[in-house]
C-alpha cells in the first residue's frame, strides 16, 4: 500500500480518493465501449457532453462551498429560476438571456452569502430557505408553466450549437473549470477557501477575511447555478420552473465522489469534474442497458441504482479517509 | 509609546473576564505579560487584535486611536500575533501557513516557488529543516509552534505578540526563539511575551505587566521587580512579612519511607527533583504552572522514563518502563484532567471504576462479574458516591462524584502509593472538602499520598509536608509546622541559579 502510494507520489488519502475516481471513470468507459456498440459514437459522446455540462457547472460551485465546510442546497431551485429569467429575457437579445440568467443566480447566491455570513444562519438552513424561495419565484415569473425561449435572438445557440465540432456548453464548462482550477490552486482566495474550511476561527485569527471569502463562494455557486439554468433553457427551448429537483444532490455527490471531504478544508477541481463525469456516465450506461432490451428500467429504478452506486462510493471514500486519519502524525 | 490600552473591560455572557485592564508597550521594548491561568491575558490580546470586541476602554497604536474589527485589520497595521492555541490551518502546507493572507505573487498568481523558498529560508534561521510542502498537521506541537513563530516574525510587524510560545518548546528551541526576539528588538520591533516560567521572563523581557482577575495590578521594569513581588502580585496575596525558607524536612515523623525520589531528572521539564512520601502521610507537591509537577508524577508512574537520579519505592530502586509495571507494584495515579485521560464518559460507573482492575478480575479473558459487582458496591458505599445505580453512565455524575469514582478505580487495586494530580479541580467547595477528608482517611489507614495542587489553601489544609518545585527543580521542603502561605510564596518565587 505504502509503496504504491509512494510510486504515485500521493501525499494524502484525498489524493487516493481522487485517483480512485479517475480509475473508476476509466473503468466505466472501457466497460461501456466493450459492451455497447454505439457507446463511443460521436453522437453519444457529444450529446453526453452537451447534456451533462450543466451538472458539471453546479458541481464546481458546490465544490467550493463544500471546501469551506458549508453546503448549498439552493442550486437546483436557482437553476430553475435562472432558466425562467433567461427565457423571459431571450427575446431581447441572446446576451440579455445569458447574463440575465447568470445575474438571477448570482443574486440568489449573494443572498445565501449574506444570510450565512452576516445573519450567521447555518448554510444548510439558509440555502434550504432560498431553494424554496427560488422555486417560488420561478413559478411566479413563469406563471406556473414552462416559458418558451425566443428562437430568433440566437439564444438557443448557447445550449444547442457546436463550436469547432464541440458542444458550446462543454466549451463553457471547460473554460469555467479551468478558471476554477486557477482560482483554487493559483490565487490567494482559493487557498483562503481551503484554510477557512480547515477552521473558520483559526482562519480569522490568521488574518483572513472570512466573511468576504465565504460570501464570494456562495455568490459564485449561485452564479454557476444561474449559468446552468441558462444552458437548460437554451438547450430545451424553454425556461423550466419545475426542473432542477435533485440537482443539488447530484452536485454534492459529484463533489464527494471527487474526494472532497464534506467537513471542508480539502478538495480538487479536477477530481470534481471527474466525479461529475463518473455519475453522469453511470446514468449513460443505464440508458444503454435499457436500450439493449435485456432489462427495462424505469426512471425510478435508475434513481435507486444511481443512489446505490453513490452509497458504495461514499462508503469507500469514508474508509479511505479514516485510514488516512489513523496513520497519525509524523 | 507604541501601544497603550486603557480601561479595557470585557464580559462573556455576563461574566467579566477583563475589568479595567491596561497594557503599555514602548518602541523596541520586550514586555512580559504575566498572570495566573484565567487572569485574562489571552483575552486582552484578542481584544487588541480584533478577534474579540471590547465592552469598554481605549486602544492607541502608533499614536492613533484604533479599534480593529477583525485580526486582518490589526495584522495589516503591523501587529503580528501568535495566539495561545496555535493558529495554523492543519491541512494546508507549512509554506502556505507561513504566507497565508500575504502570499508572494507573480502576475497576480501565487508565486509558489518564492513561497516555498521563502519558507525554507526562514525556517532555516530557526534550525528547522522540514518538508515545507507537507500539511502542518503532520508535525509535532513544537514544530507547529516554530512555524507559527516564523509566520509572525516574517510579517514585518511593528509589534509581535507571543501568547505562551514556549509551552511546547525544549531548551534549544527556546534559545532560538529568544535570539529571534533579540533580533526583532534590535530592528526596533516591540514584543509582548506571555509566559509562566519566571527565569525565561527575566532572561528576555525588559518590562513586566502583571494581571490578576481581569485587572492589571502592577507594571515595572523587569530588573526592578523581584521574583517574590512578582509572584505575590500574580497570586494576589498581600502579606506583611516573609519568613525564611526552611530547607529541612520534618524528620520527626518516624514512619517508614514509602517513596523517595532523589535528584530525578528527565528531559527539560524535570531537572532535579527530590521528594519523599511516607507511609500514612499526605505529601504535597507545589509549584507554579510549568514547574514540572505533572511531569514528575509521570516519571514516578512510569509514563515517562527516568534519565537521571533515582526513584526508590518501598526501599528498592525502581525505574518503571510502563505504567502497568507501576500499577502492578501498587502505585496509582489520578490524573490532572479527568475529562481527557481519566473517565470514559459514556461508560458506566462500574466499568469506569474497575478499569485498572480488569486484568485481575478476568479469568481466561472473562470478567468475574460477581466479584466486580461486589467491589463496585463496596467502594460506592465507602466513598459516598451519589448515583442511581452502578450502571449509571459516569458523565451524568457531578464533578466531585466523578472524581470519587476515579479514586475508587485506584483504591480497589489496593495501592500502597496514590498520586493525585489536582484532585479537586473543577469541583465545588463542599465536594472539595469531602475529597480532602477522604484522602486524609486513606492516609490514616496507611496509604502514602502524593498530592499535586495549585491551591495553596488545599495544601495548607491537607498536606503533612510540601515539596515546592520551581522550573523542574525541588527548591524547598516545608514540614507541616513551617507551612504557611508566606513560606510557600517565597519558595515558589525561588531563584534557581
Ligand atoms: N471565548 C470565551 N468565552 C467565554 N469565556 C471566556 C472566553 N475566553 C476567555 N474566557 C474566560 O475569560 C477568563 C480569562 O481567560 P484568558 O484570557 O484565557 O486567561 P489567561 O490567558 O490569562 O489564562 C477566563 O475566566 C476564561 O474562562
Ligand atoms: Mg491564555
Tab-separated table of N, CA and C in Angstrom, chain A residues 48-129:
chain	number	residue	atom	x	y	z
A	48	UNK	N	-23.725	13.449	-24.707
A	48	UNK	CA	-23.354	13.260	-23.300
A	48	UNK	C	-22.762	14.553	-22.735
A	49	UNK	N	-21.815	15.111	-23.481
A	49	UNK	CA	-21.148	16.323	-23.006
A	49	UNK	C	-22.120	17.505	-22.979
A	50	UNK	N	-22.946	17.610	-24.019
A	50	UNK	CA	-23.874	18.735	-24.104
A	50	UNK	C	-24.818	18.743	-22.902
A	51	UNK	N	-25.353	17.561	-22.594
A	51	UNK	CA	-26.343	17.486	-21.532
A	51	UNK	C	-25.704	17.642	-20.150
A	52	UNK	N	-24.549	17.038	-19.952
A	52	UNK	CA	-24.011	16.980	-18.596
A	52	UNK	C	-23.184	18.194	-18.186
A	53	UNK	N	-22.944	19.094	-19.122
A	53	UNK	CA	-22.182	20.294	-18.771
A	53	UNK	C	-22.864	21.095	-17.669
A	54	UNK	N	-24.198	21.132	-17.714
A	54	UNK	CA	-24.955	21.857	-16.686
A	54	UNK	C	-24.616	21.339	-15.291
A	55	UNK	N	-24.622	19.997	-15.209
A	55	UNK	CA	-24.385	19.396	-13.889
A	55	UNK	C	-22.946	19.631	-13.429
A	56	UNK	N	-22.046	19.573	-14.396
A	56	UNK	CA	-20.644	19.816	-14.047
A	56	UNK	C	-20.481	21.235	-13.491
A	57	UNK	N	-21.194	22.200	-14.089
A	57	UNK	CA	-21.076	23.588	-13.628
A	57	UNK	C	-21.550	23.747	-12.184
A	58	UNK	N	-22.726	23.187	-11.863
A	58	UNK	CA	-23.179	23.355	-10.477
A	58	UNK	C	-22.300	22.560	-9.515
A	59	UNK	N	-21.731	21.449	-10.001
A	59	UNK	CA	-20.850	20.673	-9.130
A	59	UNK	C	-19.619	21.495	-8.742
A	60	UNK	N	-19.130	22.315	-9.676
A	60	UNK	CA	-17.943	23.122	-9.365
A	60	UNK	C	-18.256	24.148	-8.277
A	61	UNK	N	-19.400	24.836	-8.433
A	61	UNK	CA	-19.791	25.800	-7.394
A	61	UNK	C	-19.939	25.115	-6.057
A	62	UNK	N	-20.562	23.934	-6.108
A	62	UNK	CA	-20.771	23.175	-4.871
A	62	UNK	C	-19.437	22.777	-4.251
A	63	UNK	N	-18.467	22.424	-5.103
A	63	UNK	CA	-17.162	22.002	-4.585
A	63	UNK	C	-16.543	23.113	-3.739
A	64	UNK	N	-16.598	24.336	-4.229
A	64	UNK	CA	-16.022	25.445	-3.464
A	64	UNK	C	-16.768	25.642	-2.148
A	65	UNK	N	-18.105	25.554	-2.206
A	65	UNK	CA	-18.878	25.720	-0.970
A	65	UNK	C	-18.496	24.641	0.040
A	66	UNK	N	-18.401	23.405	-0.454
A	66	UNK	CA	-18.095	22.300	0.458
A	66	UNK	C	-16.667	22.415	0.991
A	67	UNK	N	-15.766	22.934	0.181
A	67	UNK	CA	-14.391	23.117	0.680
A	67	UNK	C	-14.345	24.085	1.852
A	68	UNK	N	-15.281	25.028	1.920
A	68	UNK	CA	-15.305	25.934	3.082
A	68	UNK	C	-15.977	25.283	4.279
A	69	UNK	N	-16.481	24.059	4.079
A	69	UNK	CA	-17.179	23.397	5.162
A	69	UNK	C	-18.673	23.671	5.142
A	70	UNK	N	-19.182	24.306	4.101
A	70	UNK	CA	-20.604	24.615	4.012
A	70	UNK	C	-21.327	23.692	3.049
A	71	UNK	N	-22.547	24.076	2.687
A	71	UNK	CA	-23.333	23.308	1.722
A	71	UNK	C	-24.272	24.291	1.029
A	72	UNK	N	-24.617	24.014	-0.226
A	72	UNK	CA	-25.563	24.890	-0.931
A	72	UNK	C	-26.685	24.043	-1.520
A	73	UNK	N	-27.818	24.014	-0.834
A	73	UNK	CA	-28.943	23.204	-1.289
A	73	UNK	C	-29.793	23.934	-2.319
A	74	UNK	N	-29.479	25.212	-2.578
A	74	UNK	CA	-30.374	26.019	-3.406
A	74	UNK	C	-30.074	25.921	-4.895
A	75	UNK	N	-29.019	25.177	-5.288
A	75	UNK	CA	-28.591	25.251	-6.690
A	75	UNK	C	-29.658	24.812	-7.683
A	76	UNK	N	-30.431	23.762	-7.333
A	76	UNK	CA	-31.465	23.290	-8.258
A	76	UNK	C	-32.535	24.353	-8.468
A	77	UNK	N	-33.040	24.899	-7.379
A	77	UNK	CA	-34.060	25.944	-7.458
A	77	UNK	C	-33.524	27.170	-8.183
A	78	UNK	N	-32.280	27.487	-7.901
A	78	UNK	CA	-31.667	28.654	-8.545
A	78	UNK	C	-31.577	28.450	-10.056
A	79	UNK	N	-31.182	27.246	-10.463
A	79	UNK	CA	-31.075	26.963	-11.893
A	79	UNK	C	-32.453	27.060	-12.550
A	80	UNK	N	-33.474	26.528	-11.884
A	80	UNK	CA	-34.831	26.595	-12.435
A	80	UNK	C	-35.254	28.054	-12.605
A	81	UNK	N	-35.008	28.842	-11.567
A	81	UNK	CA	-35.397	30.240	-11.630
A	81	UNK	C	-34.622	30.962	-12.726
A	82	UNK	N	-33.327	30.688	-12.813
A	82	UNK	CA	-32.494	31.347	-13.825
A	82	UNK	C	-32.956	30.956	-15.228
A	83	UNK	N	-33.401	29.705	-15.393
A	83	UNK	CA	-33.840	29.279	-16.732
A	83	UNK	C	-35.079	30.076	-17.142
A	84	UNK	N	-35.950	30.351	-16.173
A	84	UNK	CA	-37.151	31.141	-16.473
A	84	UNK	C	-36.758	32.578	-16.810
A	85	UNK	N	-35.893	33.150	-15.983
A	85	UNK	CA	-35.451	34.533	-16.230
A	85	UNK	C	-34.803	34.627	-17.614
A	86	UNK	N	-33.931	33.657	-17.923
A	86	UNK	CA	-33.244	33.677	-19.214
A	86	UNK	C	-34.244	33.573	-20.353
A	87	UNK	N	-35.243	32.689	-20.195
A	87	UNK	CA	-36.234	32.513	-21.257
A	87	UNK	C	-37.030	33.802	-21.460
A	88	UNK	N	-37.389	34.440	-20.339
A	88	UNK	CA	-38.167	35.682	-20.440
A	88	UNK	C	-37.370	36.791	-21.109
A	89	UNK	N	-36.053	36.806	-20.886
A	89	UNK	CA	-35.222	37.880	-21.444
A	89	UNK	C	-34.714	37.557	-22.850
A	90	UNK	N	-34.809	36.295	-23.247
A	90	UNK	CA	-34.182	35.878	-24.503
A	90	UNK	C	-34.711	36.611	-25.741
A	91	UNK	N	-35.982	37.056	-25.792
A	91	UNK	CA	-36.426	37.771	-26.991
A	91	UNK	C	-35.652	39.063	-27.230
A	92	UNK	N	-35.131	39.683	-26.181
A	92	UNK	CA	-34.476	40.980	-26.364
A	92	UNK	C	-33.132	40.829	-27.049
A	93	UNK	N	-32.356	39.854	-26.582
A	93	UNK	CA	-31.029	39.625	-27.141
A	93	UNK	C	-30.541	38.324	-26.518
A	94	UNK	N	-29.746	37.573	-27.232
A	94	UNK	CA	-29.241	36.345	-26.605
A	94	UNK	C	-28.433	36.662	-25.354
A	95	UNK	N	-27.701	37.801	-25.401
A	95	UNK	CA	-26.866	38.162	-24.253
A	95	UNK	C	-27.725	38.554	-23.063
A	96	UNK	N	-28.906	39.148	-23.340
A	96	UNK	CA	-29.801	39.500	-22.243
A	96	UNK	C	-30.214	38.231	-21.502
A	97	UNK	N	-30.538	37.199	-22.284
A	97	UNK	CA	-30.909	35.925	-21.678
A	97	UNK	C	-29.751	35.338	-20.883
A	98	UNK	N	-28.575	35.343	-21.518
A	98	UNK	CA	-27.399	34.746	-20.875
A	98	UNK	C	-27.069	35.458	-19.565
A	99	UNK	N	-26.868	36.782	-19.665
A	99	UNK	CA	-26.401	37.482	-18.467
A	99	UNK	C	-27.523	37.701	-17.453
A	100	UNK	N	-28.760	37.823	-17.966
A	100	UNK	CA	-29.886	37.929	-17.043
A	100	UNK	C	-30.003	36.676	-16.189
A	101	UNK	N	-29.853	35.521	-16.831
A	101	UNK	CA	-29.944	34.258	-16.094
A	101	UNK	C	-28.831	34.141	-15.061
A	102	UNK	N	-27.612	34.486	-15.500
A	102	UNK	CA	-26.476	34.417	-14.558
A	102	UNK	C	-26.714	35.373	-13.397
A	103	UNK	N	-27.202	36.598	-13.714
A	103	UNK	CA	-27.417	37.592	-12.663
A	103	UNK	C	-28.464	37.106	-11.664
A	104	UNK	N	-29.501	36.430	-12.172
A	104	UNK	CA	-30.527	35.910	-11.262
A	104	UNK	C	-29.900	34.915	-10.293
A	105	UNK	N	-29.052	34.025	-10.822
A	105	UNK	CA	-28.389	33.046	-9.966
A	105	UNK	C	-27.453	33.720	-8.982
A	106	UNK	N	-26.745	34.711	-9.482
A	106	UNK	CA	-25.804	35.441	-8.638
A	106	UNK	C	-26.536	36.115	-7.474
A	107	UNK	N	-27.735	36.632	-7.760
A	107	UNK	CA	-28.493	37.296	-6.706
A	107	UNK	C	-28.869	36.301	-5.608
A	108	UNK	N	-29.321	35.118	-6.026
A	108	UNK	CA	-29.658	34.101	-5.019
A	108	UNK	C	-28.408	33.736	-4.210
A	109	UNK	N	-27.290	33.566	-4.921
A	109	UNK	CA	-26.045	33.220	-4.239
A	109	UNK	C	-25.622	34.300	-3.260
A	110	UNK	N	-25.773	35.566	-3.664
A	110	UNK	CA	-25.398	36.667	-2.786
A	110	UNK	C	-26.279	36.676	-1.540
A	111	UNK	N	-27.561	36.359	-1.739
A	111	UNK	CA	-28.466	36.272	-0.587
A	111	UNK	C	-28.005	35.164	0.356
A	112	UNK	N	-27.617	34.021	-0.207
A	112	UNK	CA	-27.070	32.937	0.617
A	112	UNK	C	-25.851	33.423	1.388
A	113	UNK	N	-24.956	34.095	0.683
A	113	UNK	CA	-23.739	34.595	1.318
A	113	UNK	C	-24.073	35.533	2.461
A	114	UNK	N	-25.046	36.383	2.245
A	114	UNK	CA	-25.441	37.349	3.279
A	114	UNK	C	-26.004	36.628	4.506
A	115	UNK	N	-26.943	35.695	4.274
A	115	UNK	CA	-27.557	35.039	5.436
A	115	UNK	C	-26.542	34.186	6.188
A	116	UNK	N	-25.621	33.564	5.448
A	116	UNK	CA	-24.658	32.693	6.125
A	116	UNK	C	-23.629	33.516	6.906
A	117	UNK	N	-23.128	34.610	6.308
A	117	UNK	CA	-22.028	35.320	6.971
A	117	UNK	C	-22.504	36.424	7.908
A	118	UNK	N	-23.482	37.185	7.495
A	118	UNK	CA	-23.893	38.317	8.331
A	118	UNK	C	-24.952	37.898	9.354
A	119	UNK	N	-25.962	37.158	8.865
A	119	UNK	CA	-27.007	36.734	9.797
A	119	UNK	C	-26.573	35.497	10.599
A	120	UNK	N	-25.487	34.865	10.182
A	120	UNK	CA	-24.962	33.684	10.845
A	120	UNK	C	-25.975	32.544	10.936
A	121	UNK	N	-26.689	32.333	9.830
A	121	UNK	CA	-27.599	31.191	9.747
A	121	UNK	C	-26.795	30.017	9.183
A	122	UNK	N	-27.065	28.821	9.690
A	122	UNK	CA	-26.356	27.656	9.177
A	122	UNK	C	-26.603	27.499	7.678
A	123	UNK	N	-25.560	27.182	6.913
A	123	UNK	CA	-25.703	27.064	5.457
A	123	UNK	C	-26.841	26.124	5.049
A	124	UNK	N	-26.959	25.031	5.771
A	124	UNK	CA	-27.994	24.055	5.450
A	124	UNK	C	-29.376	24.709	5.480
A	125	UNK	N	-29.639	25.458	6.536
A	125	UNK	CA	-30.945	26.109	6.704
A	125	UNK	C	-31.086	27.256	5.710
A	126	UNK	N	-30.053	28.085	5.639
A	126	UNK	CA	-30.129	29.280	4.792
A	126	UNK	C	-30.402	28.908	3.343
A	127	UNK	N	-29.685	27.897	2.843
A	127	UNK	CA	-29.832	27.574	1.425
A	127	UNK	C	-31.088	26.745	1.173
A	128	UNK	N	-31.552	26.045	2.196
A	128	UNK	CA	-32.835	25.354	2.062
A	128	UNK	C	-33.938	26.392	1.853
A	129	UNK	N	-33.852	27.464	2.623
A	129	UNK	CA	-34.859	28.527	2.509
A	129	UNK	C	-34.799	29.175	1.131
